[in-house]
Short mmCIF file of C-alpha atoms and ligand atoms in Angstrom, two decimals:
data_model
loop_
_atom_site.label_atom_id
_atom_site.label_comp_id
_atom_site.label_asym_id
_atom_site.label_seq_id
_atom_site.Cartn_x
_atom_site.Cartn_y
_atom_site.Cartn_z
CA MET M 2 5.99 -25.67 -96.00
CA HIS M 3 4.84 -22.03 -96.39
CA GLN M 4 7.26 -20.15 -98.55
CA ASP M 5 7.72 -16.36 -98.53
CA PHE M 6 7.62 -14.82 -101.98
CA SER M 7 7.55 -11.17 -100.78
CA LEU M 8 9.86 -8.47 -102.10
CA LYS M 9 12.17 -8.65 -99.10
CA ASN M 10 13.27 -12.11 -100.17
CA ILE M 11 14.63 -10.88 -103.49
CA SER M 12 18.33 -10.15 -103.26
CA ILE M 13 19.76 -7.47 -105.59
CA GLU M 14 23.28 -7.48 -107.02
CA LYS M 15 23.79 -4.24 -108.93
CA ASN M 16 25.53 -4.27 -112.41
CA ASN M 17 28.64 -2.12 -112.03
CA HIS M 18 29.06 -1.87 -115.82
CA PRO M 19 25.59 -0.52 -116.98
CA LEU M 20 25.16 -0.21 -120.71
CA PRO M 21 24.36 3.08 -122.35
CA LYS M 22 20.61 3.35 -122.95
CA PRO M 23 19.43 3.85 -126.53
CA GLY M 24 18.78 7.56 -127.25
CA ALA M 25 15.24 8.83 -127.78
CA ASP M 26 15.93 9.04 -131.57
CA VAL M 27 16.90 5.32 -131.92
CA ASN M 28 14.46 2.95 -133.54
CA LEU M 29 14.15 0.39 -130.82
CA GLY M 30 12.57 -2.33 -132.94
CA PHE M 31 11.58 -5.38 -130.95
CA GLY M 32 13.91 -7.37 -128.63
CA LYS M 33 17.18 -5.88 -129.90
CA TYR M 34 18.20 -4.20 -126.64
CA PHE M 35 18.27 -5.70 -123.12
CA THR M 36 18.55 -3.97 -119.79
CA ASP M 37 21.36 -4.35 -117.24
CA HIS M 38 19.73 -6.85 -114.89
CA ILE M 39 17.71 -10.10 -114.97
CA PHE M 40 15.71 -11.96 -112.32
CA THR M 41 16.40 -15.58 -111.60
CA ALA M 42 14.75 -18.16 -109.19
CA HIS M 43 15.33 -21.87 -108.94
CA PHE M 44 13.05 -24.78 -108.10
CA LYS M 45 14.28 -28.07 -106.66
CA ARG M 46 11.55 -30.54 -105.87
CA ASN M 47 13.63 -32.41 -103.31
CA GLN M 48 15.20 -29.31 -101.65
CA GLY M 49 12.28 -27.19 -100.54
CA GLY M 50 10.83 -25.90 -103.78
CA TRP M 51 11.40 -22.33 -104.93
CA GLN M 52 14.52 -20.58 -103.76
CA ASN M 53 17.30 -18.12 -104.55
CA PHE M 54 15.23 -15.11 -105.69
CA GLN M 55 17.89 -12.88 -107.22
CA ILE M 56 18.20 -9.81 -109.37
CA LYS M 57 21.68 -9.77 -110.77
CA PRO M 58 23.69 -8.42 -113.74
CA TYR M 59 22.48 -9.55 -117.20
CA SER M 60 24.71 -12.49 -118.07
CA HIS M 61 24.76 -15.84 -119.85
CA LEU M 62 23.06 -18.75 -118.10
CA SER M 63 24.93 -21.90 -117.37
CA MET M 64 23.16 -25.24 -117.52
CA ASP M 65 23.94 -28.98 -117.57
CA PRO M 66 24.09 -30.14 -121.24
CA ALA M 67 21.75 -32.95 -120.16
CA ALA M 68 19.15 -30.34 -118.93
CA CYS M 69 15.63 -31.30 -119.82
CA VAL M 70 14.90 -28.15 -121.77
CA TYR M 71 17.69 -28.89 -124.38
CA HIS M 72 16.37 -32.41 -125.07
CA TYR M 73 12.66 -32.51 -124.30
CA GLY M 74 11.74 -28.90 -124.64
CA GLN M 75 10.14 -28.15 -121.34
CA ALA M 76 10.00 -24.39 -121.90
CA LEU M 77 7.32 -21.84 -121.47
CA PHE M 78 7.43 -18.08 -121.64
CA GLU M 79 5.24 -14.96 -121.20
CA GLY M 80 5.18 -11.49 -122.65
CA LEU M 81 3.85 -8.29 -121.02
CA LYS M 82 4.72 -4.62 -121.00
CA ALA M 83 5.50 -1.75 -118.70
CA PHE M 84 4.64 1.69 -119.91
CA ARG M 85 6.08 5.09 -119.18
CA GLN M 86 2.98 7.19 -118.85
CA HIS M 87 2.76 10.78 -120.04
CA ASP M 88 3.17 12.11 -116.45
CA GLY M 89 6.27 10.03 -115.84
CA LYS M 90 4.58 7.23 -113.81
CA VAL M 91 5.24 3.55 -114.63
CA ALA M 92 2.43 1.10 -115.24
CA ILE M 93 2.57 -2.67 -115.80
CA PHE M 94 -0.29 -4.10 -117.88
CA ARG M 95 -2.11 -6.97 -116.16
CA PRO M 96 0.79 -8.98 -114.71
CA GLU M 97 -1.62 -11.33 -112.78
CA PHE M 98 -3.02 -12.38 -116.21
CA ASN M 99 0.36 -13.47 -117.48
CA ALA M 100 1.16 -15.25 -114.14
CA ASN M 101 -2.07 -17.23 -114.41
CA ARG M 102 -1.46 -18.10 -118.09
CA MET M 103 2.09 -19.34 -117.36
CA ASN M 104 0.67 -21.59 -114.73
CA GLN M 105 -1.88 -23.04 -117.16
CA GLY M 106 1.03 -23.88 -119.34
CA CYS M 107 2.84 -25.53 -116.37
CA ASP M 108 -0.11 -27.68 -115.92
CA ARG M 109 -0.16 -28.92 -119.50
CA LEU M 110 3.71 -29.37 -119.66
CA ASP M 111 3.86 -30.92 -116.21
CA MET M 112 6.26 -28.24 -115.00
CA SER M 113 6.37 -26.83 -111.48
CA PRO M 114 4.08 -23.75 -111.39
CA VAL M 115 5.60 -20.42 -110.56
CA PRO M 116 3.73 -18.99 -107.57
CA LYS M 117 1.68 -15.98 -108.74
CA GLU M 118 3.07 -13.79 -105.83
CA LEU M 119 6.60 -14.65 -106.95
CA PHE M 120 5.94 -13.93 -110.60
CA VAL M 121 4.26 -10.55 -109.91
CA ASN M 122 6.69 -9.42 -107.22
CA ALA M 123 9.68 -10.30 -109.38
CA VAL M 124 8.27 -8.40 -112.35
CA LYS M 125 7.54 -5.35 -110.20
CA GLU M 126 10.98 -5.36 -108.54
CA LEU M 127 12.95 -5.81 -111.71
CA VAL M 128 10.95 -3.14 -113.63
CA SER M 129 11.36 -0.83 -110.71
CA LEU M 130 15.10 -1.29 -110.63
CA GLU M 131 15.29 -0.69 -114.45
CA ARG M 132 12.83 2.10 -114.64
CA ASP M 133 15.32 4.37 -116.39
CA TRP M 134 15.27 1.99 -119.33
CA ILE M 135 11.56 2.42 -120.01
CA PRO M 136 11.40 4.43 -123.17
CA THR M 137 9.26 7.52 -123.48
CA GLY M 138 6.93 8.14 -126.37
CA MET M 139 3.74 6.62 -127.77
CA GLY M 140 4.29 3.14 -129.13
CA THR M 141 7.30 2.38 -126.98
CA ALA M 142 7.39 0.20 -123.85
CA LEU M 143 9.54 -2.00 -121.71
CA TYR M 144 8.82 -5.58 -122.84
CA ILE M 145 8.92 -8.14 -120.02
CA ARG M 146 9.85 -11.72 -120.78
CA PRO M 147 9.27 -14.18 -117.97
CA THR M 148 10.53 -17.66 -118.91
CA LEU M 149 10.50 -21.07 -117.27
CA VAL M 150 12.76 -24.03 -118.26
CA GLY M 151 13.44 -27.52 -116.97
CA THR M 152 16.99 -27.67 -115.86
CA GLU M 153 17.46 -31.05 -114.38
CA GLY M 154 20.19 -33.12 -116.11
CA PHE M 155 18.99 -36.67 -117.14
CA LEU M 156 18.15 -38.43 -120.33
CA GLY M 157 15.18 -40.63 -119.49
CA VAL M 158 12.02 -38.98 -120.88
CA ARG M 159 10.00 -37.48 -117.95
CA PRO M 160 9.29 -34.06 -116.49
CA SER M 161 12.20 -32.25 -114.82
CA ASP M 162 12.36 -32.00 -111.05
CA GLU M 163 14.30 -28.74 -111.31
CA TYR M 164 13.40 -25.47 -112.96
CA LEU M 165 14.86 -22.05 -113.72
CA PHE M 166 12.48 -19.07 -113.81
CA PHE M 167 14.03 -15.97 -115.20
CA ILE M 168 12.82 -12.61 -116.38
CA LEU M 169 14.56 -10.25 -118.83
CA LEU M 170 13.54 -6.84 -120.03
CA SER M 171 13.84 -5.20 -123.38
CA PRO M 172 12.93 -1.58 -124.34
CA VAL M 173 10.85 -1.85 -127.55
CA GLY M 174 9.17 0.02 -130.24
CA SER M 175 6.88 -1.38 -132.94
CA TYR M 176 6.83 -5.21 -133.41
CA TYR M 177 6.66 -5.11 -137.17
CA THR M 178 9.32 -3.55 -139.31
CA SER M 179 6.60 -1.82 -141.22
CA GLY M 180 6.00 0.23 -138.01
CA SER M 181 2.41 1.04 -137.24
CA LYS M 182 1.31 0.64 -140.86
CA SER M 183 -0.99 -2.22 -141.79
CA VAL M 184 0.50 -5.68 -142.17
CA ARG M 185 0.49 -8.34 -144.97
CA ILE M 186 -0.56 -11.78 -143.84
CA TRP M 187 -0.16 -15.18 -145.69
CA VAL M 188 -2.80 -17.83 -144.89
CA GLU M 189 -0.80 -21.06 -144.39
CA THR M 190 -2.53 -24.06 -146.02
CA GLU M 191 0.20 -26.69 -145.83
CA GLU M 192 1.93 -26.56 -142.37
CA ILE M 193 0.09 -26.38 -139.17
CA ARG M 194 1.01 -24.65 -135.88
CA ALA M 195 -1.00 -26.63 -133.30
CA ALA M 196 -3.74 -29.19 -133.02
CA LYS M 197 -6.51 -29.77 -130.45
CA GLY M 198 -5.17 -31.67 -127.44
CA GLY M 199 -1.62 -30.28 -128.24
CA LEU M 200 0.09 -27.21 -126.92
CA GLY M 201 -1.52 -24.40 -128.95
CA ALA M 202 -3.52 -22.94 -126.00
CA ILE M 203 -0.35 -22.38 -123.95
CA LYS M 204 2.73 -20.26 -124.49
CA ALA M 205 5.06 -23.17 -124.95
CA ALA M 206 8.31 -22.48 -126.79
CA ALA M 207 7.52 -25.51 -129.01
CA ASN M 208 4.64 -23.66 -130.69
CA TYR M 209 7.00 -21.02 -131.94
CA ALA M 210 9.46 -23.67 -133.12
CA SER M 211 6.72 -25.17 -135.28
CA SER M 212 5.77 -21.75 -136.73
CA LEU M 213 9.22 -20.60 -137.74
CA HIS M 214 9.66 -22.39 -141.06
CA ALA M 215 6.43 -21.18 -142.72
CA ALA M 216 6.87 -17.67 -141.30
CA ALA M 217 10.53 -17.40 -142.51
CA LYS M 218 9.47 -18.69 -146.02
CA GLN M 219 6.72 -16.12 -146.32
CA LYS M 220 8.83 -13.32 -144.96
CA LYS M 221 11.04 -13.75 -148.07
CA ASN M 222 7.85 -13.20 -150.10
CA GLY M 223 7.15 -9.95 -148.29
CA PHE M 224 4.61 -11.12 -145.71
CA ASP M 225 4.88 -9.91 -142.09
CA GLN M 226 3.23 -13.08 -140.62
CA VAL M 227 1.37 -16.31 -141.22
CA LEU M 228 -2.27 -16.94 -140.39
CA TRP M 229 -2.67 -20.47 -139.09
CA LEU M 230 -5.64 -22.71 -139.81
CA ASP M 231 -6.89 -25.69 -137.80
CA ALA M 232 -5.12 -28.99 -138.22
CA MET M 233 -8.12 -31.08 -139.19
CA THR M 234 -10.07 -29.15 -141.89
CA LYS M 235 -7.48 -26.48 -142.76
CA ASP M 236 -10.42 -24.13 -143.12
CA GLN M 237 -11.09 -22.84 -139.63
CA ILE M 238 -9.08 -19.86 -138.70
CA GLU M 239 -6.94 -20.05 -135.53
CA GLU M 240 -4.50 -17.17 -135.09
CA VAL M 241 -1.37 -15.40 -136.42
CA GLY M 242 2.02 -16.45 -135.06
CA THR M 243 2.02 -13.72 -132.34
CA MET M 244 -1.57 -12.33 -132.49
CA ASN M 245 -5.13 -13.33 -132.13
CA VAL M 246 -7.28 -12.11 -134.98
CA PHE M 247 -10.56 -10.20 -135.42
CA PHE M 248 -12.66 -9.70 -138.56
CA VAL M 249 -15.10 -6.91 -139.14
CA LEU M 250 -17.96 -8.18 -141.32
CA LYS M 251 -21.03 -6.40 -142.54
CA ASN M 252 -23.24 -7.25 -139.62
CA GLU M 253 -20.82 -8.35 -136.81
CA ILE M 254 -17.25 -8.45 -135.58
CA VAL M 255 -15.94 -12.01 -135.17
CA THR M 256 -12.90 -13.61 -133.52
CA PRO M 257 -12.27 -17.36 -133.53
CA ALA M 258 -13.66 -18.95 -130.36
CA LEU M 259 -11.00 -20.40 -128.04
CA ASN M 260 -11.02 -24.06 -129.11
CA GLY M 261 -8.04 -25.60 -127.18
CA SER M 262 -5.45 -24.88 -129.85
CA ILE M 263 -5.59 -21.05 -129.86
CA LEU M 264 -3.62 -19.03 -127.37
CA PRO M 265 -6.05 -17.08 -125.00
CA GLY M 266 -4.54 -13.73 -125.59
CA GLY M 267 -4.69 -11.05 -122.97
CA ILE M 268 -5.25 -8.24 -125.53
CA ARG M 269 -7.85 -10.44 -127.15
CA GLU M 270 -9.82 -10.55 -123.86
CA CYS M 271 -9.48 -6.80 -123.28
CA THR M 272 -10.51 -6.09 -126.93
CA ILE M 273 -13.67 -8.05 -126.53
CA LYS M 274 -14.45 -6.04 -123.42
CA LEU M 275 -13.81 -2.75 -125.15
CA LEU M 276 -15.92 -3.74 -128.24
CA LYS M 277 -18.86 -4.73 -125.96
CA ASP M 278 -18.48 -1.37 -124.17
CA MET M 279 -18.67 0.42 -127.55
CA ASN M 280 -21.93 -1.50 -128.12
CA LEU M 281 -20.48 -3.22 -131.17
CA PRO M 282 -21.74 -6.76 -132.08
CA ILE M 283 -18.69 -8.90 -131.13
CA ASN M 284 -18.99 -12.65 -131.40
CA GLU M 285 -16.61 -15.49 -130.40
CA ARG M 286 -17.30 -18.29 -132.85
CA PRO M 287 -15.70 -20.54 -135.40
CA VAL M 288 -14.69 -18.57 -138.50
CA THR M 289 -13.73 -20.35 -141.77
CA MET M 290 -11.77 -19.26 -144.77
CA THR M 291 -14.79 -20.32 -146.89
CA GLU M 292 -16.92 -17.81 -145.06
CA LEU M 293 -14.35 -14.98 -145.29
CA VAL M 294 -13.75 -15.49 -149.04
CA ALA M 295 -17.49 -15.44 -149.67
CA ALA M 296 -17.87 -12.27 -147.57
CA TYR M 297 -14.90 -10.65 -149.38
CA LYS M 298 -16.44 -11.37 -152.79
CA LYS M 299 -19.71 -9.82 -151.72
CA GLY M 300 -17.90 -6.75 -150.28
CA GLU M 301 -18.91 -7.68 -146.76
CA PHE M 302 -15.46 -8.37 -145.30
CA LEU M 303 -14.60 -4.83 -144.18
CA GLU M 304 -11.63 -5.00 -141.84
CA MET M 305 -9.16 -7.40 -140.20
CA PHE M 306 -6.80 -6.77 -137.31
CA GLY M 307 -4.54 -8.68 -134.95
CA THR M 308 -4.30 -8.24 -131.16
CA GLY M 309 -1.28 -8.96 -128.96
CA THR M 310 1.04 -7.48 -126.27
CA ALA M 311 3.87 -6.96 -128.82
CA ALA M 312 1.67 -6.02 -131.78
CA VAL M 313 -0.97 -4.03 -129.74
CA ILE M 314 -3.73 -3.65 -132.41
CA SER M 315 -2.26 -4.23 -135.91
CA PRO M 316 -4.54 -3.57 -138.92
CA VAL M 317 -4.17 -6.08 -141.74
CA GLY M 318 -3.97 -4.46 -145.12
CA GLU M 319 -3.62 -7.55 -147.23
CA LEU M 320 -4.66 -11.20 -146.63
CA GLN M 321 -3.27 -13.75 -149.17
CA TYR M 322 -5.20 -16.99 -149.41
CA LYS M 323 -3.98 -19.45 -152.15
CA ASP M 324 -4.12 -17.17 -155.27
CA LEU M 325 -6.61 -14.74 -153.93
CA THR M 326 -5.26 -11.42 -152.62
CA MET M 327 -7.77 -9.79 -150.33
CA LYS M 328 -7.07 -6.06 -150.06
CA LEU M 329 -8.61 -4.57 -146.93
CA ASN M 330 -9.67 -1.04 -146.30
CA GLU M 331 -7.25 1.26 -144.56
CA ASN M 332 -9.73 3.69 -143.19
CA PRO M 333 -8.76 6.25 -140.55
CA ASP M 334 -12.18 5.67 -138.83
CA SER M 335 -11.57 1.91 -138.72
CA ILE M 336 -12.44 -0.11 -135.65
CA ALA M 337 -8.78 -1.07 -135.40
CA ASN M 338 -7.68 2.52 -135.17
CA LYS M 339 -10.38 3.27 -132.51
CA LEU M 340 -9.19 0.28 -130.48
CA TYR M 341 -5.52 1.24 -130.80
CA LYS M 342 -6.34 4.66 -129.56
CA GLU M 343 -8.36 3.37 -126.59
CA PHE M 344 -5.67 0.95 -125.54
CA THR M 345 -2.80 3.37 -125.81
CA ASP M 346 -4.80 6.15 -124.06
CA ILE M 347 -5.27 3.77 -121.09
CA GLN M 348 -1.74 2.40 -121.12
CA TYR M 349 -0.06 5.75 -121.36
CA GLY M 350 -2.39 7.31 -118.78
CA TYR M 351 -4.30 9.68 -120.98
CA LYS M 352 -7.57 8.04 -120.00
CA GLU M 353 -8.83 6.61 -116.81
CA ASP M 354 -7.88 2.98 -116.15
CA ARG M 355 -11.58 2.02 -115.73
CA TYR M 356 -11.01 -1.74 -115.85
CA GLN M 357 -7.99 -1.67 -113.40
CA TRP M 358 -5.71 -3.18 -116.04
CA LEU M 359 -2.66 -1.28 -114.73
CA THR M 360 -0.36 -1.95 -111.83
CA HIS M 361 1.61 1.12 -110.90
CA ILE M 362 5.08 0.89 -109.36
C1 PLP C 426 0.61 -17.32 -130.60
C2 PLP C 426 0.08 -16.06 -129.95
N1 PLP C 426 -1.17 -15.74 -130.05
C3 PLP C 426 -1.72 -14.59 -129.48
C4 PLP C 426 -0.85 -13.78 -128.78
C5 PLP C 426 -1.38 -12.54 -128.12
O1 PLP C 426 -1.45 -12.78 -126.73
P1 PLP C 426 -1.43 -11.53 -125.69
O2 PLP C 426 -2.57 -10.64 -126.09
O3 PLP C 426 -1.63 -12.19 -124.40
O4 PLP C 426 -0.11 -10.93 -125.88
C6 PLP C 426 0.52 -14.07 -128.69
C7 PLP C 426 1.44 -13.22 -127.97
O5 PLP C 426 1.69 -12.60 -127.30
C8 PLP C 426 0.95 -15.23 -129.32
O6 PLP C 426 2.28 -15.53 -129.22
#
């Protein structure tokens, strides 16, 4: 059966009790405020597939306590942003990329895929309705969180035949509490986040569950995030809890090659493109801690930064590996700063969108 995922099929129930929007002087932080509406859609395998496309007032969700997500963790999410550009226009950054990545996750977790048209139209319609919530000012955005969970109630272990797809929106500032300053990263050598053949390459909620313990422990020690190593050798670098990583060495810039346990980040992909356009030698290849420590000791490890929707480009000021503290240069001419400027110039409309990354609404 052909289903219609166009905008005309999304019903809208307005919230009659809208919340006051945070003022321009408020530090939005990340994920502290939510807008007045959410989008929801339901999938029922035996009742015609995707249905009930609704935008409605933000409210709690009600689910069967036997719902698959509560017991067997069928949960996936995405993260993307809408920007208020300097001339007042609204631009969403690469929604198709996130729709595709969610569906790669559906494949691995045996969940029903969300049709790309439904994903993109729902994001556009919800953002459009909530456009007054999009903060103004460099560094701020409306964070978009599409989520998919298995809702069928049963206890035998198998994939759910029913799903809820929902989207919520949050006006955000900087991801790290340290603001746009450089971050401190702990290299985790005991726990692992993901292994090849597992879930690391998709945005499964389970990956975040497995990363919370080490990240919370190191937060108490003053670190912003943990850098994860591979499960087998604990020497190959994978990624940070919410960012892909890049290292500027004497003769090249490197980022760990996608190996099946690293999330293929959207900002990672765009960063590689920008670096190539700047004619800088960027290589995707395995990178080990052994190599980095040797480079640091020779003065050839010049810069490190993370990339991600939430974190944009985050320079790393300090990398702690066992008892070695690697202090990294915080240079105003750094590659991280150039990239940050390039990304934000495009996102906020100061520079031409030469790669067609933006969807205007
Ligand atoms: C584990 C992980 N790696 C990398 C990223 C960066 O991905 P993207 O650039 O698509 O935001 C994220 C988050 O967004 C993440 O959660």
